[in-house]
CSV table of C-alpha atoms and ligand atoms in Angstrom, one decimal:
chain,number,residue,atom,x,y,z
I,1,MET,CA,13.1,-8.3,25.0
I,2,SER,CA,11.8,-5.0,24.1
I,3,SER,CA,8.3,-4.4,23.1
I,4,ARG,CA,9.4,-2.3,20.0
I,5,PRO,CA,8.5,-3.8,16.6
I,6,THR,CA,11.3,-6.0,15.2
I,7,PHE,CA,10.5,-4.7,11.6
I,8,PRO,CA,9.6,-1.4,10.0
I,9,LEU,CA,6.3,-1.4,8.0
I,10,ASN,CA,7.4,1.3,5.6
I,11,ALA,CA,9.4,-0.9,3.3
I,12,TRP,CA,9.0,-3.2,0.3
I,13,TYR,CA,9.0,-6.9,1.3
I,14,VAL,CA,9.0,-9.9,-0.9
I,15,ALA,CA,5.6,-11.6,-0.5
I,16,ALA,CA,6.1,-14.3,-3.1
I,17,TRP,CA,8.0,-15.6,-6.1
I,18,ASP,CA,6.3,-14.3,-9.2
I,19,ALA,CA,5.5,-17.9,-10.2
I,20,GLU,CA,3.7,-18.4,-7.0
I,21,VAL,CA,1.0,-15.8,-7.7
I,22,GLY,CA,-1.5,-16.8,-10.3
I,23,ARG,CA,-5.2,-17.4,-10.9
I,24,SER,CA,-5.9,-18.7,-7.4
I,25,LEU,CA,-5.9,-17.1,-4.0
I,26,LEU,CA,-2.6,-17.2,-2.1
I,27,ALA,CA,-2.6,-16.4,1.6
I,28,ARG,CA,0.5,-14.8,3.1
I,29,THR,CA,1.2,-13.1,6.3
I,30,ILE,CA,3.7,-10.2,5.8
I,31,CYS,CA,4.8,-8.2,8.8
I,32,GLY,CA,1.9,-9.5,10.9
I,33,GLN,CA,-0.6,-8.5,8.3
I,34,GLN,CA,-2.7,-11.3,6.6
I,35,MET,CA,-3.0,-10.8,2.8
I,36,VAL,CA,-4.5,-12.5,0.0
I,37,LEU,CA,-2.6,-12.4,-3.4
I,38,TYR,CA,-3.8,-13.2,-6.9
I,39,ARG,CA,-3.4,-12.1,-10.5
I,40,LYS,CA,-6.1,-10.4,-12.5
I,41,THR,CA,-7.0,-11.5,-16.0
I,42,ASP,CA,-4.6,-8.9,-17.4
I,43,GLY,CA,-1.8,-10.6,-15.4
I,44,SER,CA,-1.3,-7.8,-12.9
I,45,ALA,CA,-0.9,-8.9,-9.3
I,46,VAL,CA,-3.1,-7.8,-6.4
I,47,ALA,CA,-2.7,-8.0,-2.6
I,48,LEU,CA,-5.7,-7.4,-0.4
I,49,ALA,CA,-6.2,-7.7,3.3
I,50,ASP,CA,-7.3,-11.3,3.9
I,51,ALA,CA,-10.4,-10.5,6.0
I,52,CYS,CA,-13.8,-9.9,4.5
I,53,TRP,CA,-15.4,-6.5,5.4
I,54,HIS,CA,-18.6,-8.1,6.5
I,55,ARG,CA,-17.5,-10.7,9.2
I,56,LEU,CA,-13.8,-11.0,8.8
I,57,VAL,CA,-13.8,-14.5,7.2
I,58,PRO,CA,-10.5,-14.9,5.2
I,59,LEU,CA,-11.0,-14.0,1.6
I,60,SER,CA,-8.3,-16.5,0.7
I,61,ILE,CA,-10.8,-19.3,1.4
I,62,GLY,CA,-13.3,-17.7,-1.1
I,63,THR,CA,-13.3,-17.8,-4.8
I,64,LEU,CA,-11.7,-15.8,-7.5
I,65,VAL,CA,-14.3,-14.6,-10.0
I,66,GLY,CA,-12.8,-12.7,-13.0
I,67,ASP,CA,-10.8,-9.9,-11.4
I,68,GLU,CA,-12.7,-10.1,-8.1
I,69,VAL,CA,-12.6,-12.1,-5.0
I,70,ARG,CA,-15.9,-13.6,-3.8
I,71,CYS,CA,-16.1,-14.2,0.0
I,72,GLY,CA,-16.8,-17.8,0.7
I,73,TYR,CA,-19.3,-17.1,3.6
I,74,HIS,CA,-22.0,-14.7,2.3
I,75,GLY,CA,-20.8,-13.9,-1.2
I,76,LEU,CA,-19.6,-10.2,-1.0
I,77,ARG,CA,-17.3,-9.4,-3.8
I,78,PHE,CA,-14.3,-7.1,-3.9
I,79,ASP,CA,-12.3,-5.8,-6.7
I,80,GLY,CA,-8.5,-5.5,-7.1
I,81,ASN,CA,-8.6,-2.1,-5.3
I,82,GLY,CA,-10.5,-3.7,-2.4
I,83,ARG,CA,-13.8,-2.1,-3.2
I,84,CYS,CA,-17.0,-4.0,-2.6
I,85,THR,CA,-18.9,-4.6,-5.9
I,86,HIS,CA,-21.7,-6.9,-4.9
I,87,MET,CA,-23.8,-7.5,-1.7
I,88,PRO,CA,-26.3,-10.3,-1.7
I,89,SER,CA,-30.0,-9.3,-1.4
I,90,GLN,CA,-29.4,-5.5,-1.6
I,91,GLU,CA,-29.1,-3.1,-4.5
I,92,THR,CA,-27.1,-0.3,-2.7
I,93,ILE,CA,-23.7,-1.0,-1.7
I,94,ASN,CA,-22.5,0.6,1.5
I,95,PRO,CA,-19.7,2.9,0.2
I,96,SER,CA,-17.5,2.2,3.2
I,97,ALA,CA,-17.5,-1.5,2.3
I,98,CYS,CA,-13.9,-2.3,1.3
I,99,VAL,CA,-10.9,-4.2,2.4
I,100,ARG,CA,-7.4,-2.7,2.4
I,101,SER,CA,-5.4,-3.0,-0.8
I,102,TYR,CA,-1.7,-3.1,-0.5
I,103,PRO,CA,0.8,-1.4,-2.9
I,104,ILE,CA,2.4,-4.1,-4.9
I,105,VAL,CA,5.3,-4.2,-7.4
I,106,GLU,CA,6.6,-7.1,-9.4
I,107,ARG,CA,10.3,-6.9,-10.0
I,108,HIS,CA,13.3,-9.2,-10.2
I,109,ARG,CA,11.1,-12.3,-10.3
I,110,PHE,CA,9.5,-11.4,-7.0
I,111,VAL,CA,6.2,-9.8,-6.0
I,112,TRP,CA,6.9,-7.1,-3.4
I,113,VAL,CA,4.3,-5.5,-1.1
I,114,TRP,CA,4.3,-2.5,1.0
I,115,PRO,CA,2.6,-3.2,4.5
I,116,GLY,CA,3.0,0.4,5.8
I,117,ASP,CA,1.7,3.8,4.8
I,118,PRO,CA,0.8,3.6,1.2
I,119,SER,CA,1.5,7.2,0.5
I,120,LEU,CA,5.2,6.4,1.1
I,121,ALA,CA,5.4,3.4,-1.3
I,122,ASP,CA,7.9,4.5,-3.9
I,123,PRO,CA,8.5,1.7,-6.4
I,124,THR,CA,12.1,3.0,-7.1
I,125,LYS,CA,13.0,1.9,-3.5
I,126,VAL,CA,12.6,-1.9,-4.4
I,127,PRO,CA,16.1,-3.3,-3.8
I,128,ASP,CA,18.1,-3.7,-7.0
I,129,LEU,CA,18.6,-7.3,-7.8
I,130,GLU,CA,19.5,-6.9,-11.5
I,131,TRP,CA,21.1,-10.4,-11.9
I,132,MET,CA,17.7,-11.9,-11.3
I,133,ASP,CA,16.6,-10.7,-14.8
I,134,ASP,CA,20.0,-10.7,-16.5
I,135,PRO,CA,20.5,-13.3,-19.2
I,136,ALA,CA,24.2,-13.4,-18.3
I,137,TRP,CA,23.2,-15.0,-15.0
I,138,ALA,CA,21.4,-18.3,-14.6
I,139,GLY,CA,19.8,-19.9,-11.6
I,140,ASP,CA,16.8,-20.5,-9.5
I,141,GLY,CA,15.7,-20.5,-5.9
I,142,ARG,CA,12.9,-21.4,-3.4
I,143,MET,CA,11.1,-20.1,-0.4
I,144,VAL,CA,11.1,-21.8,3.0
I,145,GLU,CA,9.1,-20.9,6.0
I,146,VAL,CA,11.5,-20.6,9.1
I,147,LYS,CA,10.1,-20.6,12.6
I,148,ALA,CA,12.4,-17.7,13.8
I,149,ASP,CA,12.7,-14.0,14.0
I,150,TYR,CA,13.9,-12.8,10.5
I,151,ARG,CA,16.8,-11.0,12.2
I,152,LEU,CA,18.3,-14.4,13.2
I,153,VAL,CA,18.5,-15.3,9.5
I,154,LEU,CA,20.1,-11.9,8.8
I,155,ASP,CA,22.6,-12.5,11.7
I,156,ASN,CA,23.4,-15.9,10.1
I,157,LEU,CA,24.2,-14.3,6.7
I,158,MET,CA,26.2,-11.3,7.9
I,159,ASP,CA,28.7,-13.6,9.4
I,160,LEU,CA,29.7,-16.5,7.1
I,161,THR,CA,32.2,-17.9,9.6
I,162,HIS,CA,29.3,-20.2,10.5
I,163,GLU,CA,30.0,-22.0,7.2
I,164,THR,CA,32.9,-23.7,8.7
I,165,TYR,CA,30.8,-25.3,11.5
I,166,VAL,CA,27.3,-25.5,9.9
I,167,HIS,CA,28.3,-26.4,6.4
I,168,GLY,CA,31.5,-28.3,6.8
I,169,SER,CA,30.7,-30.8,4.2
I,170,SER,CA,29.9,-28.3,1.4
I,171,ILE,CA,31.0,-24.8,1.6
I,172,GLY,CA,32.8,-24.4,4.8
I,173,ASN,CA,36.4,-25.2,5.9
I,174,GLU,CA,38.9,-24.1,8.6
I,175,ALA,CA,40.6,-21.6,6.4
I,176,LEU,CA,37.5,-19.5,6.3
I,177,ALA,CA,36.9,-19.2,10.0
I,178,GLU,CA,40.5,-17.8,10.5
I,179,ALA,CA,40.5,-15.3,7.6
I,180,PRO,CA,40.3,-11.6,8.3
I,181,PHE,CA,37.4,-9.4,7.1
I,182,ASP,CA,36.2,-5.9,7.3
I,183,ALA,CA,32.7,-4.4,7.8
I,184,VAL,CA,31.6,-1.0,6.5
I,185,HIS,CA,28.1,0.7,6.3
I,186,GLY,CA,26.1,3.4,4.6
I,187,GLU,CA,22.8,5.1,5.3
I,188,THR,CA,20.8,1.9,4.7
I,189,THR,CA,23.4,-0.6,3.7
I,190,ALA,CA,26.1,-2.7,5.4
I,191,THR,CA,28.9,-4.6,3.7
I,192,VAL,CA,31.3,-7.3,5.1
I,193,ARG,CA,34.2,-8.4,2.9
I,194,ARG,CA,36.4,-11.4,3.3
I,195,TRP,CA,39.1,-12.9,1.2
I,196,VAL,CA,40.7,-16.2,1.8
I,197,LEU,CA,43.9,-16.5,-0.2
I,198,ASP,CA,45.8,-19.5,-1.4
I,199,GLU,CA,43.9,-22.2,0.4
I,200,ASP,CA,42.2,-25.5,-0.6
I,201,PRO,CA,38.6,-24.9,-1.8
I,202,PRO,CA,35.8,-26.6,0.2
I,203,PRO,CA,34.1,-29.4,-1.7
I,204,PHE,CA,31.2,-27.4,-3.2
I,205,TRP,CA,33.5,-24.7,-4.6
I,206,GLY,CA,36.2,-27.2,-5.8
I,207,ALA,CA,33.6,-29.0,-7.9
I,208,GLN,CA,32.2,-25.7,-9.3
I,209,LEU,CA,35.6,-24.5,-10.4
I,210,GLY,CA,36.6,-27.9,-11.9
I,211,LYS,CA,40.3,-27.3,-11.6
I,212,PRO,CA,42.8,-28.7,-9.2
I,213,GLY,CA,44.9,-26.6,-6.8
I,214,LYS,CA,44.6,-23.8,-4.3
I,215,VAL,CA,42.2,-21.0,-4.7
I,216,ASP,CA,41.6,-17.4,-3.7
I,217,ARG,CA,38.0,-17.2,-2.4
I,218,TRP,CA,35.9,-14.1,-1.9
I,219,GLN,CA,32.8,-13.6,0.2
I,220,ILE,CA,31.3,-10.1,0.0
I,221,ILE,CA,28.1,-9.7,1.9
I,222,HIS,CA,25.7,-6.8,1.0
I,223,PHE,CA,22.9,-6.0,3.3
I,224,LYS,CA,20.2,-3.6,2.4
I,225,ALA,CA,17.7,-2.7,5.2
I,226,PRO,CA,15.4,-4.0,6.3
I,227,SER,CA,15.7,-7.6,4.9
I,228,THR,CA,17.7,-8.0,1.6
I,229,ILE,CA,21.1,-9.6,1.6
I,230,VAL,CA,23.1,-10.5,-1.6
I,231,LEU,CA,26.3,-12.5,-1.4
I,232,ASP,CA,28.9,-12.0,-4.0
I,233,VAL,CA,30.9,-15.2,-3.6
I,234,GLY,CA,33.3,-17.3,-5.6
I,235,VAL,CA,36.7,-18.8,-6.1
I,236,ALA,CA,39.5,-18.5,-8.6
I,237,PRO,CA,42.8,-20.3,-9.0
I,238,ALA,CA,45.3,-18.9,-6.4
I,239,GLY,CA,47.3,-16.0,-7.8
I,240,SER,CA,45.1,-15.5,-10.9
I,241,GLY,CA,44.4,-12.0,-10.0
I,242,ALA,CA,40.8,-12.2,-8.4
I,243,PRO,CA,41.7,-10.0,-5.4
I,244,GLU,CA,43.0,-7.3,-7.8
I,245,GLY,CA,39.7,-7.5,-9.8
I,246,ASP,CA,40.3,-10.1,-12.5
I,247,ARG,CA,37.9,-12.9,-11.8
I,248,SER,CA,38.0,-14.3,-15.4
I,249,GLN,CA,39.6,-17.5,-14.3
I,250,GLY,CA,37.2,-18.2,-11.5
I,251,VAL,CA,33.5,-18.9,-11.0
I,252,GLY,CA,31.2,-16.6,-9.1
I,253,MET,CA,27.7,-16.4,-7.8
I,254,TRP,CA,25.3,-13.8,-6.6
I,255,VAL,CA,23.3,-15.5,-3.8
I,256,VAL,CA,20.0,-13.7,-2.9
I,257,HIS,CA,18.7,-14.1,0.5
I,258,ILE,CA,15.5,-12.3,1.6
I,259,PRO,CA,14.0,-13.3,4.9
I,260,THR,CA,10.6,-11.5,4.9
I,261,PRO,CA,9.1,-11.1,8.4
I,262,SER,CA,5.9,-13.0,8.6
I,263,THR,CA,5.3,-12.5,12.4
I,264,GLU,CA,7.8,-11.6,15.1
I,265,LYS,CA,8.9,-15.1,15.3
I,266,THR,CA,8.5,-16.5,11.8
I,267,CYS,CA,9.7,-15.6,8.4
I,268,LEU,CA,9.3,-16.4,4.7
I,269,TYR,CA,12.9,-17.0,3.6
I,270,PHE,CA,13.3,-16.4,-0.2
I,271,TRP,CA,16.6,-17.4,-1.7
I,272,CYS,CA,18.2,-17.9,-5.1
I,273,HIS,CA,21.7,-18.8,-6.5
I,274,LEU,CA,22.7,-17.1,-9.7
I,275,ARG,CA,25.9,-18.0,-11.5
I,276,ASN,CA,27.7,-16.6,-14.4
I,277,TYR,CA,29.4,-19.9,-15.7
I,278,ARG,CA,27.9,-22.8,-17.6
I,279,ILE,CA,24.7,-20.8,-17.8
I,280,HIS,CA,23.0,-22.8,-20.5
I,281,GLU,CA,23.3,-26.1,-18.5
I,282,GLN,CA,20.1,-26.7,-16.8
I,283,ARG,CA,21.6,-29.6,-15.0
I,284,ILE,CA,23.9,-27.3,-13.1
I,285,THR,CA,20.9,-25.1,-12.1
I,286,ARG,CA,19.3,-28.1,-10.7
I,287,GLN,CA,22.3,-29.3,-8.9
I,288,ILE,CA,23.0,-26.0,-7.3
I,289,LEU,CA,19.3,-25.6,-6.3
I,290,ASP,CA,19.5,-29.0,-4.6
I,291,ALA,CA,22.8,-28.1,-2.9
I,292,GLY,CA,21.4,-24.8,-1.9
I,293,GLY,CA,18.3,-26.3,-0.4
I,294,GLY,CA,20.5,-28.8,1.6
I,295,ILE,CA,22.7,-26.0,2.9
I,296,LEU,CA,19.4,-24.0,3.9
I,297,VAL,CA,18.1,-26.9,5.9
I,298,GLU,CA,21.4,-26.8,7.9
I,299,ASP,CA,21.0,-23.0,8.6
I,300,GLU,CA,17.2,-23.5,9.3
I,301,THR,CA,18.0,-26.2,11.9
I,302,VAL,CA,20.4,-24.0,13.9
I,303,ILE,CA,18.3,-20.9,13.6
I,304,GLU,CA,15.0,-22.5,14.7
I,305,ALA,CA,16.9,-24.1,17.6
I,306,GLN,CA,18.3,-20.6,18.4
I,307,GLN,CA,14.7,-19.2,18.4
I,308,ARG,CA,13.5,-21.8,20.8
I,309,ALA,CA,16.4,-21.1,23.1
I,310,LEU,CA,15.6,-17.3,23.0
I,311,ASP,CA,12.0,-18.1,24.0
I,312,ALA,CA,13.2,-20.2,26.8
I,313,ASN,CA,15.5,-17.5,28.0
I,314,PRO,CA,13.7,-14.3,27.4
I,315,ASN,CA,15.9,-12.1,29.6
I,316,ARG,CA,19.3,-13.1,28.2
I,317,GLU,CA,21.1,-10.7,26.0
I,318,PHE,CA,23.5,-11.7,23.2
I,319,TYR,CA,27.3,-11.5,23.6
I,320,ASN,CA,29.0,-10.0,20.7
I,321,LEU,CA,32.3,-11.1,19.0
I,322,ASN,CA,34.3,-9.4,16.3
I,323,ILE,CA,32.6,-11.7,13.7
I,324,ASP,CA,29.3,-10.1,14.7
I,325,ALA,CA,30.2,-6.6,13.4
I,326,GLY,CA,28.1,-7.0,10.2
I,327,SER,CA,25.0,-8.3,11.9
I,328,LEU,CA,25.2,-5.6,14.5
I,329,TRP,CA,25.1,-2.9,11.7
I,330,ALA,CA,22.2,-4.7,10.0
I,331,ARG,CA,20.3,-4.7,13.3
I,332,ARG,CA,21.1,-1.1,14.0
I,333,LEU,CA,19.9,0.0,10.5
I,334,ILE,CA,16.7,-1.9,11.1
I,335,ASP,CA,16.2,-0.2,14.5
I,336,GLN,CA,16.8,3.2,12.9
I,337,MET,CA,14.0,2.5,10.3
I,338,VAL,CA,11.7,1.4,13.1
I,339,HIS,CA,12.6,4.4,15.2
I,340,GLU,CA,12.0,6.9,12.4
I,341,GLU,CA,8.7,5.3,11.6
I,342,LEU,CA,7.4,5.2,15.2
I,343,ASP,CA,8.9,8.5,16.5
I,344,GLY,CA,9.1,10.3,13.2
I,345,LYS,CA,12.7,11.6,13.5
I,346,GLN,CA,16.0,10.9,12.1
I,347,VAL,CA,18.6,9.5,14.5
I,348,ALA,CA,22.4,9.9,14.4
I,349,ARG,CA,23.9,7.4,12.0
I,350,SER,CA,27.5,7.8,12.8
I,351,ILE,CA,27.9,6.3,16.2
I,352,PRO,CA,30.5,3.5,15.9
I,353,ILE,CA,29.8,0.0,17.1
I,354,LYS,CA,32.6,-0.9,19.4
I,355,LEU,CA,34.0,-4.4,19.1
I,356,ALA,CA,37.5,-5.3,20.1
I,357,GLY,CA,39.8,-5.4,17.1
I,358,VAL,CA,37.1,-4.4,14.5
I,359,GLN,CA,36.6,-1.0,12.8
I,360,ALA,CA,32.9,-1.1,11.9
H,401,FES,S1,-18.0,-12.7,6.0
H,401,FES,FE1,-17.6,-12.3,4.0
H,401,FES,S2,-19.6,-12.1,3.1
H,401,FES,FE2,-20.0,-12.4,5.1
H,402,FE2,FE1,24.5,-20.8,6.2
C-alpha cells in the first residue's frame, strides 16, 4: 500500500447529522483530526480541535459553559473561535492560547466541516443534496461507524451488482447482475447508469410499488469527490415509459450515502433514503429506515471483512472487472484531489481507464 493519504483534507465532510449536534460536547474524528462539536446559545454550530492548548486533554470531556468550552482538567475556557478567554489564577491571557477552529457549514440536514486549509473553505462547494430539504421528498437516515477505509464503502456503492449477492432477500436479484451499464465522469464526478427492463422486481421494490407484474428498474449512481454518493433508484411498471423519462407510474428514491473518513481504516457512514411517494405516511418512513438499516448491516459485514483481509494481505493488489469502472473513476478523482493538494498541480484528467468491454 502506498503511504499517500487516502483522502484530501481540502474538502467539506459531513461530521454529524444536524440533530446530533446540540448543547453538549460531541467528539468526532474527521480525516484523522479529533474535533469537538457543539452549538452556541444562538444555535450556530462550532467545531474545535479536541485537545486543550494547555496539556492536550480532550475538550470533549470538559463542560459547555454558555458559548464556551471549559477544559475538564485545569479550567481553561475557549470560545467558539477557539480563543482562550479564561486561565485560572492569572489575569493576563497568553495571546497565543488558542485551539484550532474548523470552518463549519450546516446544510441539507448535515453539519459539514473543512479539515484542510481554512482559506480554501468555500461554502458553495458543499455538495448539493436538495432533496434533503425539499418537502416533496420524505425520509430519514442514520450514521454507522464502519471499521474500514471509506473507499471500500465507495467501491461498494459504485457497483450495485453486489445487491444480487449481498442483498438477495431485499433489493437484489439475478436480473440485476446481468444487466448492462455505462460509466461516465466529469472533473469531480462519476456516474454509473443501469436499467433493468421488463423483469420481476426484487421483494423490497415490489412492495414499494404495490402493483403486480414486471418492472423497468433504474439505478443511477452519482459520485461527487471525495465522498458523496447519491443513488437515483426506483421501479415502474414495465413499458410505462420510465426509460424515456416518464416515471409517473413508478416509485423512486434518492438514497444519500456519505462515508466520511475518520481514520485511514475507519469511517462514519451517513445514509438517508428519500422517497417521492406516500410522503405523508410516517409509517413508510420508519419501515424504509428499518429496511435500510438491515441492508446497511449486510454491506458493513462484507466491507469490514474485506478490510481485515486487506490488512492480512498488505501487498496484494485488487483485480478489476468491468463492473469496477465506476469505483475506479471514484478512486482516480480522489487521487487527483490528494495529488493536487500535496503537489500543488493539476493532473491530466482525460486518461481513459482501460477495462475490457467498458468505455469509461
Ligand atoms: S489541560 Fe486543559 S486546562 Fe490544563
Ligand atoms: Fe449494498
